[in-house]
Coordinates of C-alpha atoms in Angstrom, one line a residue:
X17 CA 15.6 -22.3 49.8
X18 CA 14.6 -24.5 46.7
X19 CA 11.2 -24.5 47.8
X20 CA 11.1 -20.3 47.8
X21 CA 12.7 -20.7 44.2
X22 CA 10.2 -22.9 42.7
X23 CA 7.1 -21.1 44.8
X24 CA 8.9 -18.0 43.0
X25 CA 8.4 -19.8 39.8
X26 CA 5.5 -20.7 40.1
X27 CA 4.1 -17.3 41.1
X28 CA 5.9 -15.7 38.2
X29 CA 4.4 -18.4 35.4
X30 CA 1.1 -17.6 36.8
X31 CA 1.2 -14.1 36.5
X32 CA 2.5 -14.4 33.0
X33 CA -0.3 -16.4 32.1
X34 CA -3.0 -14.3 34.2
X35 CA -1.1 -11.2 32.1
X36 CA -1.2 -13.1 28.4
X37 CA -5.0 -14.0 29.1
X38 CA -6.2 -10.2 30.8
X39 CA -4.8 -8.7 26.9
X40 CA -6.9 -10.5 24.7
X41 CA -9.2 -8.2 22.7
X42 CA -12.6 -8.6 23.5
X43 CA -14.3 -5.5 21.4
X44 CA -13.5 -3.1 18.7
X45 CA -15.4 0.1 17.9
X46 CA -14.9 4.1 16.2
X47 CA -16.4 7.1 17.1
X48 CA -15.2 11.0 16.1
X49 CA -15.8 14.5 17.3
X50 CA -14.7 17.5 15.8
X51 CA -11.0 17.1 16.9
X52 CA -10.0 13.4 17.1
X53 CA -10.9 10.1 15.3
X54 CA -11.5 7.5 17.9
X55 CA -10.6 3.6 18.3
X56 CA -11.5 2.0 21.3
X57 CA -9.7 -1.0 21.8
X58 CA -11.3 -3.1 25.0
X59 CA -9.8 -5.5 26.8
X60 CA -10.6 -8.5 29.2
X61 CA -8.3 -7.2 31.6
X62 CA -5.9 -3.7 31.8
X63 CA -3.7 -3.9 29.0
X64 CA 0.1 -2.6 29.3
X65 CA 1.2 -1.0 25.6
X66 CA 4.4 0.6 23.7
X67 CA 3.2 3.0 20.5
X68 CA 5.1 3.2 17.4
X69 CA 4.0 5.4 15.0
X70 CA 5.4 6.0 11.2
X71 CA 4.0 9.1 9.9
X72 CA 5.4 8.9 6.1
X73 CA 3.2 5.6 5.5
X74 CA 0.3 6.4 7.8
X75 CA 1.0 3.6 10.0
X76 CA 0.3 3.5 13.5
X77 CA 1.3 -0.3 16.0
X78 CA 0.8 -1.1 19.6
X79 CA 2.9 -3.9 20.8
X80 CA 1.3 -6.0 23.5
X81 CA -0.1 -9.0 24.6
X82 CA -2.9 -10.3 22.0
X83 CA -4.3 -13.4 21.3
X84 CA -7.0 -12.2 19.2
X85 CA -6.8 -12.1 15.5
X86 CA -9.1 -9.3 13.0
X87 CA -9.0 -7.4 10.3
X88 CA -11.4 -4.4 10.4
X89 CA -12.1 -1.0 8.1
X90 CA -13.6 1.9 9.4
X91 CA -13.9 5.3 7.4
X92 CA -10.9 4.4 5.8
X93 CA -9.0 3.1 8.6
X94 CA -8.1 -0.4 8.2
X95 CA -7.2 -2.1 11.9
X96 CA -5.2 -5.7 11.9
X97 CA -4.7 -7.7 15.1
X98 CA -2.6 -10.3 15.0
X99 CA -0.5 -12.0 18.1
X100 CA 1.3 -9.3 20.3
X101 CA 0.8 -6.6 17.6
X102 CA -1.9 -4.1 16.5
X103 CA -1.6 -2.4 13.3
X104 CA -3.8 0.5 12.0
X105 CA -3.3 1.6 8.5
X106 CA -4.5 5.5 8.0
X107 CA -5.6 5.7 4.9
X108 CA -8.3 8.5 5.4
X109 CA -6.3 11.5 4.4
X110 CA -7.6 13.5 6.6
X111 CA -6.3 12.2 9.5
X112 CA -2.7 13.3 10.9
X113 CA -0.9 9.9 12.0
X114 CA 2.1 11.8 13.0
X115 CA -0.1 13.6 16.0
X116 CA -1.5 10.2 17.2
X117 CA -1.8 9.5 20.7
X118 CA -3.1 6.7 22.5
X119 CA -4.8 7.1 26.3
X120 CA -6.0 3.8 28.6
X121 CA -9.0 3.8 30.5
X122 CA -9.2 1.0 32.4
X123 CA -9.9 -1.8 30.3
X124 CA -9.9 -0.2 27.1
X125 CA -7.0 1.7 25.3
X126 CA -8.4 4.6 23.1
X127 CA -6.3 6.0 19.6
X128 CA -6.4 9.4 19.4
X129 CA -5.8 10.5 15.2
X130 CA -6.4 14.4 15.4
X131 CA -8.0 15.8 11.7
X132 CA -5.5 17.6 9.7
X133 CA -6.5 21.2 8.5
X134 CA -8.4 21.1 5.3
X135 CA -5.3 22.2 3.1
X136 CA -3.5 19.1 3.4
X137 CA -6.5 16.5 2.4
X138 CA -4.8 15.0 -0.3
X139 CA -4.2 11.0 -1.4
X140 CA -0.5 10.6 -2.5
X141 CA -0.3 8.9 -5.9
X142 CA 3.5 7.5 -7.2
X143 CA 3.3 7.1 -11.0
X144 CA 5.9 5.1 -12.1
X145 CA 6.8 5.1 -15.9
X146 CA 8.7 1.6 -16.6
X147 CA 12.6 1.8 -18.5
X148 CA 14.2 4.7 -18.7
X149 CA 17.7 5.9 -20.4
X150 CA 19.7 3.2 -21.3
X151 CA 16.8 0.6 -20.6
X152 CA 14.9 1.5 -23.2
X153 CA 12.1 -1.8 -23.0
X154 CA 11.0 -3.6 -25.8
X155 CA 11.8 -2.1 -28.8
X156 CA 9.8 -2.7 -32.3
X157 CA 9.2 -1.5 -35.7
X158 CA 11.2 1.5 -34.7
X159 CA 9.4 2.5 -31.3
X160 CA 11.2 2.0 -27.8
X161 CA 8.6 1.5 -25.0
X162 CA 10.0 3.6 -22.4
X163 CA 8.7 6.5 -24.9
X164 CA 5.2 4.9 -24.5
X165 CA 5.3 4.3 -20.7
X166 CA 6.5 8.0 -20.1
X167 CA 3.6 9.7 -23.1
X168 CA 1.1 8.0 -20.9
X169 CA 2.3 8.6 -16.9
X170 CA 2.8 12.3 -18.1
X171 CA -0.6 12.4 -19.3
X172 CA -2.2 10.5 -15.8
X173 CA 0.3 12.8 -13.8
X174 CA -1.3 16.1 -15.5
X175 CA -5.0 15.0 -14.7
X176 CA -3.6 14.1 -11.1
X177 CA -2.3 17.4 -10.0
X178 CA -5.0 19.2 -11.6
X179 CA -7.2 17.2 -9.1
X180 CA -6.9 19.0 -6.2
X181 CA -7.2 15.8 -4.1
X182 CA -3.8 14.3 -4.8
X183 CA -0.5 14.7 -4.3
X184 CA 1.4 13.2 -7.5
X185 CA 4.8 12.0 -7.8
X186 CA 6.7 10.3 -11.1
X187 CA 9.6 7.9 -10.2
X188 CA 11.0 10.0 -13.5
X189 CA 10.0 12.8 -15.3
X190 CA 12.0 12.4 -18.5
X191 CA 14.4 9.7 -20.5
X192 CA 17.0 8.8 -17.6
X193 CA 17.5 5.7 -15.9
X194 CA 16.0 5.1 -12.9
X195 CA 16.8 2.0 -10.5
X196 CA 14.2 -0.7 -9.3
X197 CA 15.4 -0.5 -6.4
X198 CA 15.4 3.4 -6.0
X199 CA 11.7 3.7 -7.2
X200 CA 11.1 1.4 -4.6
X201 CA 12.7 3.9 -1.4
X202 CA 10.8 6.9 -3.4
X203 CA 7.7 5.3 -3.1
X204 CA 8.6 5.0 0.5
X205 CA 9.7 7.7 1.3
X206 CA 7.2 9.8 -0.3
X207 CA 4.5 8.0 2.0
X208 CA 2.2 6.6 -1.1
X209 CA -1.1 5.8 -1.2
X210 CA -1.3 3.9 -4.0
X211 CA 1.5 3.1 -6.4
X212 CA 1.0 2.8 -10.2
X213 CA 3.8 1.1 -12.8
X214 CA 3.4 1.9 -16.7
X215 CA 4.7 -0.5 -18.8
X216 CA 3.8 -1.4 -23.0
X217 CA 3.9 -5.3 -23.3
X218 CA 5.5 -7.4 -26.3
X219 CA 5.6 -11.5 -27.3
X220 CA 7.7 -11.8 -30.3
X221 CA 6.8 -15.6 -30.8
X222 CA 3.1 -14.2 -31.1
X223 CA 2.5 -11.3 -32.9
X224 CA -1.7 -11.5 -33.0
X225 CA -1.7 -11.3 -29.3
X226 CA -3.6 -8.8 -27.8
X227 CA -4.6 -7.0 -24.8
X228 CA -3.8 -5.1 -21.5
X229 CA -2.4 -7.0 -18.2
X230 CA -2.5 -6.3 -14.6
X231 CA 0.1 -7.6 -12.2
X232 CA 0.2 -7.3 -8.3
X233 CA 2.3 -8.9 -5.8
X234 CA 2.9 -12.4 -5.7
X235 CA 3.3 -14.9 -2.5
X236 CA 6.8 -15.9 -3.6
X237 CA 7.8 -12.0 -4.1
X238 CA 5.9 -11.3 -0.9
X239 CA 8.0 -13.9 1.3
X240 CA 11.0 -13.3 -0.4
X241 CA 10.9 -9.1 0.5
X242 CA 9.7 -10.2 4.3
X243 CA 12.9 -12.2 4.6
X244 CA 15.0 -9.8 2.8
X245 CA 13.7 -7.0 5.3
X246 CA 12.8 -8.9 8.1
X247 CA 17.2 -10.1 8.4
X248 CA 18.2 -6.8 7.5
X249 CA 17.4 -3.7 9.6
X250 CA 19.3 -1.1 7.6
X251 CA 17.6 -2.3 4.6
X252 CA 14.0 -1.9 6.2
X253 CA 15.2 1.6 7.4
X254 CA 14.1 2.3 3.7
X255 CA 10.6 1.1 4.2
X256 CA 9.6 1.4 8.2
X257 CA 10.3 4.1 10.9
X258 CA 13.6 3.5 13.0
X259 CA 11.7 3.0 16.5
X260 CA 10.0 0.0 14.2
X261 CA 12.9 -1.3 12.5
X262 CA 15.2 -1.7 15.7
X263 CA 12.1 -3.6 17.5
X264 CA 13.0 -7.0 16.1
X265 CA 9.6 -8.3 17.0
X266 CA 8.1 -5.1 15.8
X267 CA 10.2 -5.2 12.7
X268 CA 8.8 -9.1 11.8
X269 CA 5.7 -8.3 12.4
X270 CA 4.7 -5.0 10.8
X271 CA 7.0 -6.1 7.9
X272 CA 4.6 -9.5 7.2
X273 CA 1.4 -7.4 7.9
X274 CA 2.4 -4.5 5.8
X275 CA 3.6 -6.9 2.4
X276 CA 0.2 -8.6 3.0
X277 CA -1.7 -5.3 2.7
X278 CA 0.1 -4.0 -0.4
X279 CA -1.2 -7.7 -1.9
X280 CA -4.4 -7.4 -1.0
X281 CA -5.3 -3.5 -1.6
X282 CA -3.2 -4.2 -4.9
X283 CA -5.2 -6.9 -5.9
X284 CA -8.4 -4.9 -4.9
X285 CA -7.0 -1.9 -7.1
X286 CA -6.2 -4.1 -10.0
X287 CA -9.9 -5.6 -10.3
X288 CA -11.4 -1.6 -10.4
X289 CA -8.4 -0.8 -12.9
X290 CA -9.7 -4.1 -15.2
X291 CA -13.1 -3.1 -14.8
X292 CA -12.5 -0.1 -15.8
X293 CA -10.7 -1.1 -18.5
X294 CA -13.1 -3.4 -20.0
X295 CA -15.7 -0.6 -19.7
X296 CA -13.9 2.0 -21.7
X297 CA -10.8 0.6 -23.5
X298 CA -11.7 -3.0 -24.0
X299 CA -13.3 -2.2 -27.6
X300 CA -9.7 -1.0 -28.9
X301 CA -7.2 -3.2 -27.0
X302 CA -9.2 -6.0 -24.7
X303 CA -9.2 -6.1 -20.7
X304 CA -7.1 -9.5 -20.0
X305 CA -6.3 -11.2 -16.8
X306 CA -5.0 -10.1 -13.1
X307 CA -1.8 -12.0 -12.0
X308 CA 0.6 -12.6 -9.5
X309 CA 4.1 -11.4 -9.8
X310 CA 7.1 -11.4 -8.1
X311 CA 8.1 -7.9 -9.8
X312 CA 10.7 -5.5 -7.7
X313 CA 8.2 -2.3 -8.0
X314 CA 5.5 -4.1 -6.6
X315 CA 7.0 -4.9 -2.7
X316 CA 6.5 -2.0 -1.5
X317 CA 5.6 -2.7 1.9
X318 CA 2.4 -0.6 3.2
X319 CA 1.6 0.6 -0.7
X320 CA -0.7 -1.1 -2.5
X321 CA 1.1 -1.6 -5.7
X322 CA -0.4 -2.6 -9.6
X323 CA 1.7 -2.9 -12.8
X324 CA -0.3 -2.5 -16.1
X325 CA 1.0 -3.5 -19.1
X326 CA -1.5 -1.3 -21.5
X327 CA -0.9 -3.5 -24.7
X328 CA 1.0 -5.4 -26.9
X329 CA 4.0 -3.6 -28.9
X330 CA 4.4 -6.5 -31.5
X331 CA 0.7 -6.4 -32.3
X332 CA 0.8 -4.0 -35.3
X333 CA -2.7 -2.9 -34.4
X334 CA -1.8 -2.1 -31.0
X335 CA 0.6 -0.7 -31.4
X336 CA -0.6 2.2 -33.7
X337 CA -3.0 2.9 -30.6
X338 CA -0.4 2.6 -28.2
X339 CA 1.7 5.2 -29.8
X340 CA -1.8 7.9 -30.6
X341 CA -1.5 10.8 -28.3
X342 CA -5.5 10.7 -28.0
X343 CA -5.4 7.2 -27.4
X344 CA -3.1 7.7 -24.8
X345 CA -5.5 9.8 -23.2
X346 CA -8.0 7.8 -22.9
X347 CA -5.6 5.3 -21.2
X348 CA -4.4 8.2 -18.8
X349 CA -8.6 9.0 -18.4
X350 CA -9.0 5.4 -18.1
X351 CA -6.8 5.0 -15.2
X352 CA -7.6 8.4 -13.5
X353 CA -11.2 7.2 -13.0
X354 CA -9.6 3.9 -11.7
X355 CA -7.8 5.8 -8.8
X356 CA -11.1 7.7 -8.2
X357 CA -13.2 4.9 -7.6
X358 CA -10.3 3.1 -5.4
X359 CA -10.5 6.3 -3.2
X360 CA -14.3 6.9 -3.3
X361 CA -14.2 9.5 -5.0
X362 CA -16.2 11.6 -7.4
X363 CA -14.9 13.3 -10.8
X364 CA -13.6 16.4 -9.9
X365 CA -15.0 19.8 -10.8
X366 CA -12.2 22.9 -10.8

């Protein structure tokens, strides 16, 4: 009898290992037709599967057995392989991740991402205008930067909806307070493409400084949302769809590849922003540094997220700028052309 048990055993170890090595990814390619964009997914033997899919944040995962690690963009389409998890992030717009399906042939699984109809081609922007009601900021020589963060968001938001190419949110559309933690699950649950946070900048103990600032996600505030999320599932409900959420392994490891791509595509949005910056604005207030914060706006997981802090309140000089309505603009244009670029896309003609 023991020997049946351990020839059991044995048999069973061996298929498990036969399985773990047949799903190891051995090619990746696209291809489209009229209906579907295509990912072909081959393996080095016939690969078992489970599909989650999260429509609000364009993401679609296959849990399986993968040993093979990558990080490829197609058209828009960013696919992440990592152990016993495939993530595809959908950020070409027109593609529906909600009608995604995903057919195996063999040796290969193929994702199916029908094309949307042309009406709903639109990037989802989330402005984000820092303070609000009784937060009011910095306050000096009389002005109260929540004014300044909301003159300027309501200036970007106006030449966002007029684009016909965006869908534009603010986290708040007048003086009222708004929680970090609630522009956080709007981003969310608005399904963002990119996420954008306003803020007028101030140093007391240094009244000649100068400049704009660009802050994205940090390591520290990157681990410290994974583990908030990852031990917490009605937390993540906020941030994931429920099929992901109550996969623990699922949950982990979505969670840990999503924060990494809002760092990354944050940090990639942030170096555009300061170029374009330095290109148009640096002459009034100069373009300063990109750095790492552990900011609560910023872990949104699946969002690439940027603060800017346009300038320094308790520089007199900036100051006056930051308070000019046509100064304003130019920040608002500034930033518009920003998003365009981020997207690939060209100035927009009505």
């Amino acid at each position: 009898m023991k020997i049946w048990k351990f020839l059991t055993t044995l048999l069973l170890i061996n298929l498990f290992a036969l399985s773990a090595f047949a799903q190891r990814v051995v090619s990746l390619s696209v291809g489209l037709d009229k209906n579907y964009y295509k990912i072909f997914i081959t393996f080095d033997g016939k690969p078992w599967f489970k599909l989650f899919k999260d429509p609000k944040r364009d993401l679609i995962t296959l849990k399986l057995e993968n040993d093979h690690r990558f990080n490829r963009e197609f058209y828009s389409v960013r696919v992440v392989g990592e152990k016993n998890l495939i993530t595809i992030f959908v950020r070409n717009p027109q593609l529906s991740t909600a009608g995604a399906k995903v057919i195996r042939k063999y040796r290969t699984l193929v994702v199916l991402i029908p094309f949307k109809r042309k009406k709903f081609f639109k990037y989802t922007v989330v402005v984000d205008p820092g303070h609000g009601g009784k937060d009011s900021g910095a306050t000096y020589f009389g002005v109260k930067e929540k004014d300044i963060n909301l003159s300027v968001a309501l200036k970007l938001y106006k030449l966002l909806k007029e684009d016909g190419r965006f869908k534009v949110y603010l986290t708040r559309k007048g003086d009222y307070f708004v929680s970090l933690a609630e522009r956080q699950k709007f981003t969310a649950k608005v399904g963002a493409d990119l996420f954008i946070s306003i803020h007028a900048n101030a140093n007391p103990y240094k009244p000649n400084k100068r400049g704009a600032e660009f802050y994205v996600l940090s390591d520290r505030g990157k681990y410290r949302k994974f583990v908030d999320l990852a031990t917490h599932p009605s937390k993540a409900v906020e941030f994931l769809d429920d099929d992901m959420v109550w996969d623990y392994t699922v949950r982990k490891k979505v969670l840990k590849t999503t924060l990494e791509f809002t760092q990354e595509e944050g940090e990639e949005f942030a170096k555009i922003l300061r170029r374009y910056w330095c290109r148009y604005l640096g002459r009034y207030i100069p373009c300063g540094g990109i750095y790492r914060r552990s900011f609560a706006v910023l872990k949104v997981p699946g969002v690439p997220t940027v603060l800017v802090e346009i300038g320094y309140m308790t520089n007199r000089r900036e100051l006056k700028l930051l308070t000019d309505p046509h100064y304003q603009w130019i920040i608002a244009k500034t930033i518009y052309r920003a998003i365009l670029d981020y997207f690939n896309l060209k100035l927009w003609k009505n």
